[in-house]
mmCIF file of C-alpha atoms in Angstrom:
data_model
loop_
_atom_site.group_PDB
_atom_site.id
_atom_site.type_symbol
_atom_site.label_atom_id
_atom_site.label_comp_id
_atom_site.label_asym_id
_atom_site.label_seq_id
_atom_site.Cartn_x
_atom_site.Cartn_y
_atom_site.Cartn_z
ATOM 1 C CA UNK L 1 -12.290 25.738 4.738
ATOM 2 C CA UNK L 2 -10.878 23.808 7.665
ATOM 3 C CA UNK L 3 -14.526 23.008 9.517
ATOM 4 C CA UNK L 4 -16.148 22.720 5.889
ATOM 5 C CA UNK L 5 -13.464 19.324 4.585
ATOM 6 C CA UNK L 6 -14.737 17.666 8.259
ATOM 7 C CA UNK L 7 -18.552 18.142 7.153
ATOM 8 C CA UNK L 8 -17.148 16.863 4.302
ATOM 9 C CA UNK L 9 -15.677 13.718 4.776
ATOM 10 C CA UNK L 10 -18.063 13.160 7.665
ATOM 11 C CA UNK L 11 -20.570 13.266 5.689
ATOM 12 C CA UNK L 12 -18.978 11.229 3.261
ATOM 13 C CA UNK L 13 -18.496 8.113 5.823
ATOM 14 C CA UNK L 14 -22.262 8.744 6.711
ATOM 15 C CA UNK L 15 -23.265 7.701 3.372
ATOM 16 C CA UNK L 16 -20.596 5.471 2.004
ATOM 17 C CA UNK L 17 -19.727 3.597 5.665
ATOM 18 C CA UNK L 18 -16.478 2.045 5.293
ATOM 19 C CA UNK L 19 -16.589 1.323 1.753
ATOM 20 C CA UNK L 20 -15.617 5.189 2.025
ATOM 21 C CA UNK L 21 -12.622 4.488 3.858
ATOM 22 C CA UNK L 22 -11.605 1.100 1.991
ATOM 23 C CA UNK L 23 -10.962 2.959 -0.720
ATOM 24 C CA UNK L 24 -8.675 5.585 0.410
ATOM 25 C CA UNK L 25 -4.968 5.334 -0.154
ATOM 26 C CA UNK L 26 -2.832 7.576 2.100
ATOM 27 C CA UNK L 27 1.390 8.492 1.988
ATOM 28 C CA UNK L 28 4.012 11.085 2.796
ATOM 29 C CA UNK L 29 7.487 11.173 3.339
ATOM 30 C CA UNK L 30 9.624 10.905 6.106
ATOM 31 C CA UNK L 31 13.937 10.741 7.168
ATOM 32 C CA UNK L 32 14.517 7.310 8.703
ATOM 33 C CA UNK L 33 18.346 8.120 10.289
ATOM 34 C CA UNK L 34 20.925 6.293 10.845
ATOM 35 C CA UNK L 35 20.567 7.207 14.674
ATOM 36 C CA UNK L 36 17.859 8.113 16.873
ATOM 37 C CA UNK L 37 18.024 8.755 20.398
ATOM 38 C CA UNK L 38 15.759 6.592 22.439
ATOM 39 C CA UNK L 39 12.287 8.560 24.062
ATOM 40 C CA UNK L 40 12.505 9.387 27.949
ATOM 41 C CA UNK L 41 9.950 6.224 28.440
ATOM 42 C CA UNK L 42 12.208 4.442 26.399
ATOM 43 C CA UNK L 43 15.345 5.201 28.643
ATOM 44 C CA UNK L 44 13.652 4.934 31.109
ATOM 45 C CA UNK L 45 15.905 2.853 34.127
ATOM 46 C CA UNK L 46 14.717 1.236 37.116
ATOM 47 C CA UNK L 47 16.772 3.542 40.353
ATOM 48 C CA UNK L 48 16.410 3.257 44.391
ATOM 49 C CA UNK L 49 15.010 5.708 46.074
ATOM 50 C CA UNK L 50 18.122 7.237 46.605
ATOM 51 C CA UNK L 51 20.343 6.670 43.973
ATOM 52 C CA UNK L 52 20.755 9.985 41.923
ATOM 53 C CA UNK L 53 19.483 10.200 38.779
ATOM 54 C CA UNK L 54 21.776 9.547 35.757
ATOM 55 C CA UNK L 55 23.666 11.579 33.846
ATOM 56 C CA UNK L 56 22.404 11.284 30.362
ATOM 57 C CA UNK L 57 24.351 13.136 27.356
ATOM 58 C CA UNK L 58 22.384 15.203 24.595
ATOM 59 C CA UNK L 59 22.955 13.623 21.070
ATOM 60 C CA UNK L 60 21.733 14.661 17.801
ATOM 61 C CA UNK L 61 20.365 12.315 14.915
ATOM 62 C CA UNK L 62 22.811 10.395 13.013
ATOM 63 C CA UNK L 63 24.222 11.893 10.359
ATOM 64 C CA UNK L 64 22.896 9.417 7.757
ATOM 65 C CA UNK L 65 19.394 9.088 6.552
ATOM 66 C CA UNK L 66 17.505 7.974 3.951
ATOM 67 C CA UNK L 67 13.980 9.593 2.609
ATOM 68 C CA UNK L 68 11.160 6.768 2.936
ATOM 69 C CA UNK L 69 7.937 7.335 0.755
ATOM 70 C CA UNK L 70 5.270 5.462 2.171
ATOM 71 C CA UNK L 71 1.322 4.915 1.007
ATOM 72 C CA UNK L 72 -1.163 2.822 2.900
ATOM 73 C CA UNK L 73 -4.380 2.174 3.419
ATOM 74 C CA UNK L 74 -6.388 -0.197 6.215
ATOM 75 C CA UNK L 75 -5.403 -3.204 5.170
ATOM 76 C CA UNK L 76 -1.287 -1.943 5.901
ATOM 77 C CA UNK L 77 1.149 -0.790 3.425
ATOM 78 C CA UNK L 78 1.501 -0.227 -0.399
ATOM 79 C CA UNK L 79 4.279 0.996 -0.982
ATOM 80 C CA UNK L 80 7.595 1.796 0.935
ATOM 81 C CA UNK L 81 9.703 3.138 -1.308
ATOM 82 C CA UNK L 82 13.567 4.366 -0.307
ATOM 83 C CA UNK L 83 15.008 7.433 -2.390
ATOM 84 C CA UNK L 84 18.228 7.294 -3.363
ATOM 85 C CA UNK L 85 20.346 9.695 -1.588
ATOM 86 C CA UNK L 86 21.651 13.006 -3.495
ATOM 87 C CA UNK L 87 17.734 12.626 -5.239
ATOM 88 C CA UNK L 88 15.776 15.890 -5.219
ATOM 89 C CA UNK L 89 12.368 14.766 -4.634
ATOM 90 C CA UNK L 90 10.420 17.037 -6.899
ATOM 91 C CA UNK L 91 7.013 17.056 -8.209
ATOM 92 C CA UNK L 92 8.414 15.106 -11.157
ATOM 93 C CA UNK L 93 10.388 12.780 -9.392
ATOM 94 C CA UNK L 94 6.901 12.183 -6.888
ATOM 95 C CA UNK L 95 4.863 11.917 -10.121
ATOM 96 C CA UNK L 96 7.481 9.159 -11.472
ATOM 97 C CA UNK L 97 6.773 7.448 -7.880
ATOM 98 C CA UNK L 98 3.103 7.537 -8.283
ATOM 99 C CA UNK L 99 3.218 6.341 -12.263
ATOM 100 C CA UNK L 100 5.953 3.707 -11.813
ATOM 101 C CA UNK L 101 5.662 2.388 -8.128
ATOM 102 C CA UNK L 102 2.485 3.291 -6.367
ATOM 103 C CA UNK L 103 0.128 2.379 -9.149
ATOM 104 C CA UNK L 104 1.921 -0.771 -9.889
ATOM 105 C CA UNK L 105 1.901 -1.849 -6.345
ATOM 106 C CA UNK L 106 -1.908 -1.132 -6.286
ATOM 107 C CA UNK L 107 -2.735 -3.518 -9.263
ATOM 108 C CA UNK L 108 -0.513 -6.405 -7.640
ATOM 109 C CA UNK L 109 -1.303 -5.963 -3.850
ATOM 110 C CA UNK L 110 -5.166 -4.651 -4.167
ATOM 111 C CA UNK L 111 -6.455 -6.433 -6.588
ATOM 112 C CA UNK L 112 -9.950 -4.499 -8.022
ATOM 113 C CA UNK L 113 -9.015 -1.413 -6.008
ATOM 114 C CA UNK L 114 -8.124 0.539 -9.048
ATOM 115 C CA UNK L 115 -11.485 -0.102 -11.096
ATOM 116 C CA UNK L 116 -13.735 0.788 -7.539
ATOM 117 C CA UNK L 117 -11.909 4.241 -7.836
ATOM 118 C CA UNK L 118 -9.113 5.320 -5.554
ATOM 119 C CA UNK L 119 -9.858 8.185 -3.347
ATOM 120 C CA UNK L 120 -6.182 9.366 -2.302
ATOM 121 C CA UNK L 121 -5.170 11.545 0.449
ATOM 122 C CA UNK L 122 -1.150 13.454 0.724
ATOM 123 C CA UNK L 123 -0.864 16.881 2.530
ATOM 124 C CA UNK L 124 -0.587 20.229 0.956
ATOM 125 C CA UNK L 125 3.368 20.046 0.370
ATOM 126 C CA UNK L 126 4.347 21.652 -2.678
ATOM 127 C CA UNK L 127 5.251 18.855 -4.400
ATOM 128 C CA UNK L 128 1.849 17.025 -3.846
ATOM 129 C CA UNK L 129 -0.351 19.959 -5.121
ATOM 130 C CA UNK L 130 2.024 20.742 -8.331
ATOM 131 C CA UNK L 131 0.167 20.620 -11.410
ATOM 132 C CA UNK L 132 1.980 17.547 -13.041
ATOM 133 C CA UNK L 133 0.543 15.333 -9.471
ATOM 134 C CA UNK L 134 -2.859 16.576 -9.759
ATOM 135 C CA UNK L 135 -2.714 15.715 -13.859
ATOM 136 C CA UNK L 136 -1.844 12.548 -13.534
ATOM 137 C CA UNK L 137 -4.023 12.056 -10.989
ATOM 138 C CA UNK L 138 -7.135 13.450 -12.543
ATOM 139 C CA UNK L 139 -5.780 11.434 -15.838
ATOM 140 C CA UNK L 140 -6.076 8.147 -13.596
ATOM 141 C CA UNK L 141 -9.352 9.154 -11.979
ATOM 142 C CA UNK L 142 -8.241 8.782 -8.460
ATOM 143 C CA UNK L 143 -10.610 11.240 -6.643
ATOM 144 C CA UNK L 144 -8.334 13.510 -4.136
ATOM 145 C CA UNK L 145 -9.366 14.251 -0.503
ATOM 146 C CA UNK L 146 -8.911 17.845 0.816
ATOM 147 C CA UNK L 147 -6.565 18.271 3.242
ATOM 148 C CA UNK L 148 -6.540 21.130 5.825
ATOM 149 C CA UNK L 149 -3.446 23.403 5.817
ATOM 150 C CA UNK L 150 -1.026 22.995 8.710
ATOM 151 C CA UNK L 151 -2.690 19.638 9.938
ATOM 152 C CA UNK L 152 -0.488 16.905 10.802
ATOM 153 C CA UNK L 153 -2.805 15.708 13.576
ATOM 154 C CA UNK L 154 -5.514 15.120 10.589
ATOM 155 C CA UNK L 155 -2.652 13.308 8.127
ATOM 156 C CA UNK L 156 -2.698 9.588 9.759
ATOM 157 C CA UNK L 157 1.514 9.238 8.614
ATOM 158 C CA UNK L 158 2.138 11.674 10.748
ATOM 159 C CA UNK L 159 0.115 11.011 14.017
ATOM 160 C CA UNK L 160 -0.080 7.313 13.093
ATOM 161 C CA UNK L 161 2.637 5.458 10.987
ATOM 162 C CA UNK L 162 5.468 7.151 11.145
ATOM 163 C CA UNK L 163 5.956 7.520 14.899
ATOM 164 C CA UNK L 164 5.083 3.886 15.325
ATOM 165 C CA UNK L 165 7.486 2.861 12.965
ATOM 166 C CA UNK L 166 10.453 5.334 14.401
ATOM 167 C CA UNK L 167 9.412 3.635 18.095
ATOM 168 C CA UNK L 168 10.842 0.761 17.097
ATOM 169 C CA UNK L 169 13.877 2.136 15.043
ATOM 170 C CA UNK L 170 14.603 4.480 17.855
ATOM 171 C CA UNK L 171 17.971 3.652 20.212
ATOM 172 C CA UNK L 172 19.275 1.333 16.956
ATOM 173 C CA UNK L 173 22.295 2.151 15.274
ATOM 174 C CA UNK L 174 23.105 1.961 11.187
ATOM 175 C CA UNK L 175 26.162 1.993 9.599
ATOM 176 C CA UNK L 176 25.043 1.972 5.946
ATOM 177 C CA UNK L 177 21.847 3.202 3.729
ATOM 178 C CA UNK L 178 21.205 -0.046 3.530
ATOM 179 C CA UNK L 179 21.125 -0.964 6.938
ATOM 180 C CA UNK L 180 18.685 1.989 7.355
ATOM 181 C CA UNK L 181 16.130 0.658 4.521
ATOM 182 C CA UNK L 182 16.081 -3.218 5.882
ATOM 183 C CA UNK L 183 15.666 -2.177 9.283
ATOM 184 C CA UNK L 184 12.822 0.011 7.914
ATOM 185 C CA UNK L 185 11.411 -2.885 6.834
ATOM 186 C CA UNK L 186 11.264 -5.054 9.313
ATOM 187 C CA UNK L 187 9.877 -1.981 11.373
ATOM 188 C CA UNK L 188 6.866 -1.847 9.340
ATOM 189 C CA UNK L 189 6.692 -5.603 8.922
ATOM 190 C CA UNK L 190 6.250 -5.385 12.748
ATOM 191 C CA UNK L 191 3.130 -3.238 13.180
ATOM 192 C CA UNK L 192 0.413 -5.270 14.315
ATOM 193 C CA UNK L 193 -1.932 -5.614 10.944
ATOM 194 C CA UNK L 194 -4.463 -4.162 13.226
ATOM 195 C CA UNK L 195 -2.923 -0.668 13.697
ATOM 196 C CA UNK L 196 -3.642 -0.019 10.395
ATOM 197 C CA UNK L 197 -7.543 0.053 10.525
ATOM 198 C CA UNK L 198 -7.428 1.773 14.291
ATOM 199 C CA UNK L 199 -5.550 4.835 12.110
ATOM 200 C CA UNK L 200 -8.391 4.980 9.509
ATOM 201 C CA UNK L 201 -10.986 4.714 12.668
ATOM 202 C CA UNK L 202 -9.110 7.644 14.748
ATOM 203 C CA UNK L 203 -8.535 9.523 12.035
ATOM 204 C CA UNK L 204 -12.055 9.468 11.474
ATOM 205 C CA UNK L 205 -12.529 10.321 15.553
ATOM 206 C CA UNK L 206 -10.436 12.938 14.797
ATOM 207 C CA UNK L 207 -11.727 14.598 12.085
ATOM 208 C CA UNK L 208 -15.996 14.232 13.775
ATOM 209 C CA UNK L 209 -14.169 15.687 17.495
ATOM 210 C CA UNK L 210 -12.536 19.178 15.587
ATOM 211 C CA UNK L 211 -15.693 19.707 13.820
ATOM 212 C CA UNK L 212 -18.006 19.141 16.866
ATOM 213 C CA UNK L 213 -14.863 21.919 18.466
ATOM 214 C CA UNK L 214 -15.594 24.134 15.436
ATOM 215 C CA UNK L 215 -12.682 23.702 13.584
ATOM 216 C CA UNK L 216 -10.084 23.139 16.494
ATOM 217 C CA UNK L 217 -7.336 21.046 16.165
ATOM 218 C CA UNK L 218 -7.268 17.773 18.453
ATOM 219 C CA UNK L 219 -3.591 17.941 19.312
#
């Protein structure tokens, strides 16, 4: 199933070029916390030769954080929406999302995209294949791309957006849930317009280098 959704959407670009790919919309979800500890890279400090290396202490995640629901597609993002904390994101709470946010922010930001026919792409979560998503889905006639179980290097939030954005939140500290979802903001506001194409184009790379490796996963 894996090897047979790359022929697919391979064969897909092959015919429909990047008209194929302009009209894919793409989201998850992900925690945005209050803290998070810089990378090694990041912390990185400049030492002679020999000076010992610092101590550095362990520390966990903040203890606040906010779930951030974001959809894109190449020309940058949709939709970034913050759920209210204490909110069980269920299929109908993501079906509200798609019916009162997403769509809405598709007719005002992407104007035509809904009439060329939306071909949108989530992971297998539970709450994205529940039968009140696809329904509403299938009622708006948004076409929706397979996605490969256990595939996060194939889901461009995960290998693309999301650690970009969390790059630049990372060694920042929030007091309040709103502190979290402004400095969200300007996180995303900050990607280089740019970024958002190279995802569609490596996620394509991606997708042609597992099936040329018979189904293996890149990372």
């Amino acid at each position: 199933m894996l090897l047979l959704f790359k022929r697919n959407f391979l064969r897909r670009f092959q015919t429909e070029q990047n008209d194929f790919l302009g009209r894919i919309i793409t989201g998850d979800e992900t925690w945005v916390y209050s803290w998070d500890p810089e990378t090694k890279r990041q912390s990185a400090e400049w030492r002679g030769f020999d000076e010992p290396r610092p101590e550095k202490v362990r520390r966990k995640q903040g203890a606040l954080k906010v779930m951030h629901m974001i959809f894109f597609d190449m020309n940058g993002v949709i939709l970034r929406w913050p759920v209210p904390i204490g909110t069980t994101i269920n299929a109908q709470y993501y079906k509200k999302v798609l019916q009162d946010k997403l769509r809405p922010a598709i007719r005002k930001k992407r104007l035509g995209l809904l009439e060329s026919g939306i071909l949108f792409h989530h992971d297998n979560a539970p709450v994205h294949t529940a039968r009140a998503v696809t329904d509403v889905l299938a009622g708006y006639k948004w076409e929706l791309l397979e996605h490969p179980r256990y595939s996060p290097d194939l889901a461009p939030c995960d290998f693309h957006l999301f650690p970009k954005m969390k790059e630049y939140l990372r060694g920042q500290r929030f007091e309040t849930e709103e502190d979290i979802i402004q400095a969200t903001k300007v996180a995303i506001k900050n990607l280089d317009k740019c970024s958002y194409v190279t995802a569609f184009k490596d996620w394509l790379q991606r997708i042609e280098k597992c099936a040329n490796n018979g189904g293996l996963y890149v990372e």
